[in-house]
Each structure stands twice: as structure tokens, then as C-alpha cells.
Amino acid sequence: PMCGSGTFAIEAALMAKQQAPNLNHDFAALHWPSFKDKDFQKVLSRCQDMQKETTTQIQASDLHPGAVSICQNNAERADALDSLAIEQLDIHDLSRPETEHGGLLILNPPYGSRIGEQKSVLSLWSDIGKLIRSQFMQEDNWKTVIVCPDLASEKALGLTIKRRLIVSHGGSSVNILEI
């Protein structure tokens, strides 16, 4: 959910297929006079040989149709579209997929200037916490990771944090929370 341009979903799809990103990209270095095509072809061949077929299906969704379209276009350019199920969906309508192996829920909810006033932001974060509790904490084989901008949003989730990693994201420090 809240996939935006699809970065997390596309990276997950490439990881599942063991596919190196940008295999078909025309890097500037390919045209340098000192470039050794024979060596590059060996590396490229190894990368292509690493790839595997997978039945992994990654679900990506966003409320905004523009984000869904961007995610689809990015997934197609990355050669990951076949591993993604992308749909327009409000987070409030999300339900846990039925799977015998569990899964990973990754969220990068909007915050700050991306969504507007603080009151509506915290209300959304509270709703996300309720959704996680009701849908994804019932099963031991589900893990949830959330990009969280501040302590107020974290508190609004109302969830116990197992691990925290502080990273720079979009020029700001944010917490990556494992629930």
C-alpha cells in the first residue's frame, strides 16, 4: 500500500527474480574509448545467468491513480511488471493477502507537506496502526516495516516497535520501524 512511484515494490520484484537492475540500460561508460566490451559482456552474462523464474507476486497499491500509473510505467521499464499486481486502493480497504508463508508489509505513508495539516496526518497514522493490528499482527509470519518521519506519527500508530533504523530520506532524517 501507498506504493507511490513503486520503488520498494520494484526492488522487491527484482530481488525475488535475482535480477540486477538496469541490465538493458545504455550507460555512458559503454561508449568510452577505453571501454572493454568483452569484459562487460562476461559480467552481463553472469548477471543474466543469475536470474530465475519466480512465482512471487508482489502487491502494490496507492490511492492516487497518477501514482498507480507511474508505478506501472516504472515497473515496466525495470522489467518487473510481471511480478507485480498494481492497483488503485485506499489503505482503509486493504486486507491481508491469504498466503501460507506470510509476508512483508512495507509502508511509506505520506507525511508533512505531502499530506497537509498535522491533525489529518496523525489521524491517518492512527488508522494505519489499527489496520496493522487487525490484519497483520494476527499472524506470526507477517512482518511490517514503516517509514516514519517523527515521534508524533510513531505514537499515533500505537504499536510496539521491534527495531528502529534512522536514515536520510528525501533530505530529512526518518525512522524505519519494524513492527
mmCIF file of N, CA, C and O in Angstrom, residues 108-150:
data_model
loop_
_atom_site.group_PDB
_atom_site.id
_atom_site.type_symbol
_atom_site.label_atom_id
_atom_site.label_comp_id
_atom_site.label_asym_id
_atom_site.label_seq_id
_atom_site.Cartn_x
_atom_site.Cartn_y
_atom_site.Cartn_z
ATOM 1 N N ASN A 108 5.284 3.440 3.258
ATOM 2 C CA ASN A 108 5.929 4.752 3.272
ATOM 3 C C ASN A 108 4.803 5.778 3.192
ATOM 4 O O ASN A 108 4.581 6.391 2.157
ATOM 5 N N PRO A 109 4.048 5.923 4.296
ATOM 6 C CA PRO A 109 2.872 6.801 4.275
ATOM 7 C C PRO A 109 3.255 8.254 4.017
ATOM 8 O O PRO A 109 4.368 8.673 4.332
ATOM 9 N N PRO A 110 2.326 9.008 3.473
ATOM 10 C CA PRO A 110 2.583 10.434 3.299
ATOM 11 C C PRO A 110 2.697 11.127 4.654
ATOM 12 O O PRO A 110 2.077 10.707 5.621
ATOM 13 N N TYR A 111 3.491 12.150 4.691
ATOM 14 C CA TYR A 111 3.649 12.916 5.933
ATOM 15 C C TYR A 111 4.084 14.333 5.606
ATOM 16 O O TYR A 111 4.496 14.619 4.488
ATOM 17 N N GLY A 112 3.983 15.177 6.589
ATOM 18 C CA GLY A 112 4.426 16.563 6.443
ATOM 19 C C GLY A 112 3.723 17.273 5.313
ATOM 20 O O GLY A 112 2.504 17.184 5.167
ATOM 21 N N SER A 113 4.477 17.965 4.486
ATOM 22 C CA SER A 113 3.902 18.765 3.406
ATOM 23 C C SER A 113 3.240 17.895 2.344
ATOM 24 O O SER A 113 2.462 18.378 1.533
ATOM 25 N N ARG A 114 3.527 16.592 2.350
ATOM 26 C CA ARG A 114 2.917 15.702 1.367
ATOM 27 C C ARG A 114 1.430 15.504 1.622
ATOM 28 O O ARG A 114 0.695 15.095 0.753
ATOM 29 N N ILE A 115 0.958 15.760 2.853
ATOM 30 C CA ILE A 115 -0.436 15.453 3.148
ATOM 31 C C ILE A 115 -1.213 16.633 3.706
ATOM 32 O O ILE A 115 -2.415 16.695 3.574
ATOM 33 N N GLY A 116 -0.574 17.585 4.321
ATOM 34 C CA GLY A 116 -1.312 18.748 4.816
ATOM 35 C C GLY A 116 -1.195 18.912 6.310
ATOM 36 O O GLY A 116 -0.149 18.686 6.890
ATOM 37 N N GLU A 117 -2.301 19.283 6.935
ATOM 38 C CA GLU A 117 -2.262 19.633 8.358
ATOM 39 C C GLU A 117 -1.940 18.442 9.256
ATOM 40 O O GLU A 117 -2.279 17.304 8.961
ATOM 41 N N GLN A 118 -1.293 18.738 10.383
ATOM 42 C CA GLN A 118 -0.816 17.722 11.311
ATOM 43 C C GLN A 118 -1.940 16.830 11.834
ATOM 44 O O GLN A 118 -1.769 15.635 11.985
ATOM 45 N N LYS A 119 -3.111 17.402 12.100
ATOM 46 C CA LYS A 119 -4.222 16.623 12.652
ATOM 47 C C LYS A 119 -4.623 15.490 11.710
ATOM 48 O O LYS A 119 -4.811 14.358 12.131
ATOM 49 N N SER A 120 -4.745 15.785 10.408
ATOM 50 C CA SER A 120 -5.133 14.742 9.455
ATOM 51 C C SER A 120 -4.019 13.712 9.286
ATOM 52 O O SER A 120 -4.281 12.541 9.068
ATOM 53 N N VAL A 121 -2.761 14.164 9.394
ATOM 54 C CA VAL A 121 -1.627 13.250 9.302
ATOM 55 C C VAL A 121 -1.694 12.230 10.438
ATOM 56 O O VAL A 121 -1.598 11.019 10.213
ATOM 57 N N LEU A 122 -1.871 12.702 11.654
ATOM 58 C CA LEU A 122 -1.890 11.800 12.808
ATOM 59 C C LEU A 122 -3.105 10.879 12.780
ATOM 60 O O LEU A 122 -3.023 9.728 13.202
ATOM 61 N N SER A 123 -4.207 11.356 12.245
ATOM 62 C CA SER A 123 -5.391 10.509 12.098
ATOM 63 C C SER A 123 -5.102 9.359 11.136
ATOM 64 O O SER A 123 -5.475 8.211 11.388
ATOM 65 N N LEU A 124 -4.430 9.665 10.045
ATOM 66 C CA LEU A 124 -4.052 8.623 9.084
ATOM 67 C C LEU A 124 -3.116 7.610 9.736
ATOM 68 O O LEU A 124 -3.293 6.396 9.583
ATOM 69 N N TRP A 125 -2.127 8.089 10.475
ATOM 70 C CA TRP A 125 -1.181 7.185 11.137
ATOM 71 C C TRP A 125 -1.890 6.315 12.167
ATOM 72 O O TRP A 125 -1.576 5.132 12.309
ATOM 73 N N SER A 126 -2.863 6.867 12.867
ATOM 74 C CA SER A 126 -3.648 6.080 13.816
ATOM 75 C C SER A 126 -4.428 4.990 13.083
ATOM 76 O O SER A 126 -4.476 3.835 13.520
ATOM 77 N N ASP A 127 -5.027 5.339 11.947
ATOM 78 C CA ASP A 127 -5.761 4.350 11.138
ATOM 79 C C ASP A 127 -4.830 3.245 10.651
ATOM 80 O O ASP A 127 -5.213 2.069 10.619
ATOM 81 N N ILE A 128 -3.617 3.614 10.269
ATOM 82 C CA ILE A 128 -2.642 2.614 9.806
ATOM 83 C C ILE A 128 -2.314 1.650 10.944
ATOM 84 O O ILE A 128 -2.247 0.436 10.740
ATOM 85 N N GLY A 129 -2.113 2.181 12.134
ATOM 86 C CA GLY A 129 -1.847 1.324 13.293
ATOM 87 C C GLY A 129 -2.977 0.342 13.543
ATOM 88 O O GLY A 129 -2.751 -0.849 13.804
ATOM 89 N N LYS A 130 -4.215 0.809 13.460
ATOM 90 C CA LYS A 130 -5.380 -0.062 13.651
ATOM 91 C C LYS A 130 -5.429 -1.150 12.583
ATOM 92 O O LYS A 130 -5.717 -2.311 12.879
ATOM 93 N N LEU A 131 -5.157 -0.763 11.336
ATOM 94 C CA LEU A 131 -5.157 -1.729 10.236
ATOM 95 C C LEU A 131 -4.100 -2.813 10.458
ATOM 96 O O LEU A 131 -4.377 -4.005 10.302
ATOM 97 N N ILE A 132 -2.918 -2.410 10.847
ATOM 98 C CA ILE A 132 -1.841 -3.376 11.081
ATOM 99 C C ILE A 132 -2.224 -4.330 12.212
ATOM 100 O O ILE A 132 -2.048 -5.548 12.097
ATOM 101 N N ARG A 133 -2.753 -3.785 13.290
ATOM 102 C CA ARG A 133 -3.170 -4.630 14.416
ATOM 103 C C ARG A 133 -4.236 -5.634 13.995
ATOM 104 O O ARG A 133 -4.178 -6.812 14.346
ATOM 105 N N SER A 134 -5.235 -5.190 13.241
ATOM 106 C CA SER A 134 -6.351 -6.072 12.901
ATOM 107 C C SER A 134 -6.037 -7.050 11.778
ATOM 108 O O SER A 134 -6.565 -8.155 11.760
ATOM 109 N N GLN A 135 -5.182 -6.669 10.839
ATOM 110 C CA GLN A 135 -4.950 -7.500 9.657
ATOM 111 C C GLN A 135 -3.617 -8.254 9.649
ATOM 112 O O GLN A 135 -3.535 -9.342 9.107
ATOM 113 N N PHE A 136 -2.575 -7.656 10.219
ATOM 114 C CA PHE A 136 -1.235 -8.210 10.006
ATOM 115 C C PHE A 136 -0.543 -8.686 11.281
ATOM 116 O O PHE A 136 0.484 -9.346 11.200
ATOM 117 N N MET A 137 -1.078 -8.375 12.437
ATOM 118 C CA MET A 137 -0.442 -8.837 13.672
ATOM 119 C C MET A 137 -1.097 -10.111 14.185
ATOM 120 O O MET A 137 -0.658 -10.668 15.177
ATOM 121 N N GLN A 138 -2.134 -10.570 13.497
ATOM 122 C CA GLN A 138 -2.816 -11.793 13.901
ATOM 123 C C GLN A 138 -1.993 -13.027 13.540
ATOM 124 O O GLN A 138 -2.180 -14.086 14.100
ATOM 125 N N GLU A 139 -1.102 -12.856 12.598
ATOM 126 C CA GLU A 139 -0.279 -13.957 12.110
ATOM 127 C C GLU A 139 1.176 -13.710 12.480
ATOM 128 O O GLU A 139 1.692 -12.623 12.279
ATOM 129 N N ASP A 140 1.848 -14.735 13.004
ATOM 130 C CA ASP A 140 3.257 -14.597 13.372
ATOM 131 C C ASP A 140 4.172 -14.505 12.162
ATOM 132 O O ASP A 140 5.300 -14.076 12.266
ATOM 133 N N ASN A 141 3.695 -14.928 11.005
ATOM 134 C CA ASN A 141 4.563 -14.986 9.836
ATOM 135 C C ASN A 141 4.469 -13.739 8.948
ATOM 136 O O ASN A 141 4.859 -13.778 7.796
ATOM 137 N N TRP A 142 3.951 -12.655 9.498
ATOM 138 C CA TRP A 142 3.927 -11.375 8.795
ATOM 139 C C TRP A 142 4.818 -10.389 9.513
ATOM 140 O O TRP A 142 4.815 -10.310 10.735
ATOM 141 N N LYS A 143 5.577 -9.624 8.744
ATOM 142 C CA LYS A 143 6.426 -8.569 9.278
ATOM 143 C C LYS A 143 5.967 -7.257 8.649
ATOM 144 O O LYS A 143 5.591 -7.228 7.478
ATOM 145 N N THR A 144 6.018 -6.188 9.426
ATOM 146 C CA THR A 144 5.647 -4.870 8.911
ATOM 147 C C THR A 144 6.799 -3.905 9.113
ATOM 148 O O THR A 144 7.409 -3.874 10.186
ATOM 149 N N VAL A 145 7.090 -3.130 8.080
ATOM 150 C CA VAL A 145 8.122 -2.105 8.134
ATOM 151 C C VAL A 145 7.488 -0.800 7.648
ATOM 152 O O VAL A 145 6.803 -0.784 6.624
ATOM 153 N N ILE A 146 7.726 0.275 8.407
ATOM 154 C CA ILE A 146 7.120 1.572 8.082
ATOM 155 C C ILE A 146 8.190 2.658 8.088
ATOM 156 O O ILE A 146 8.990 2.735 9.022
ATOM 157 N N VAL A 147 8.164 3.507 7.070
ATOM 158 C CA VAL A 147 8.994 4.709 7.061
ATOM 159 C C VAL A 147 8.220 5.752 7.864
ATOM 160 O O VAL A 147 7.103 6.114 7.507
ATOM 161 N N CYS A 148 8.809 6.207 8.956
ATOM 162 C CA CYS A 148 8.111 7.095 9.894
ATOM 163 C C CYS A 148 8.921 8.382 10.110
ATOM 164 O O CYS A 148 10.087 8.317 10.499
ATOM 165 N N PRO A 149 8.297 9.547 9.908
ATOM 166 C CA PRO A 149 9.045 10.799 9.940
ATOM 167 C C PRO A 149 9.349 11.362 11.326
ATOM 168 O O PRO A 149 10.303 12.113 11.476
ATOM 169 N N ASP A 150 8.527 11.010 12.327
ATOM 170 C CA ASP A 150 8.710 11.665 13.616
ATOM 171 C C ASP A 150 8.046 10.874 14.742
ATOM 172 O O ASP A 150 7.305 9.921 14.507
#
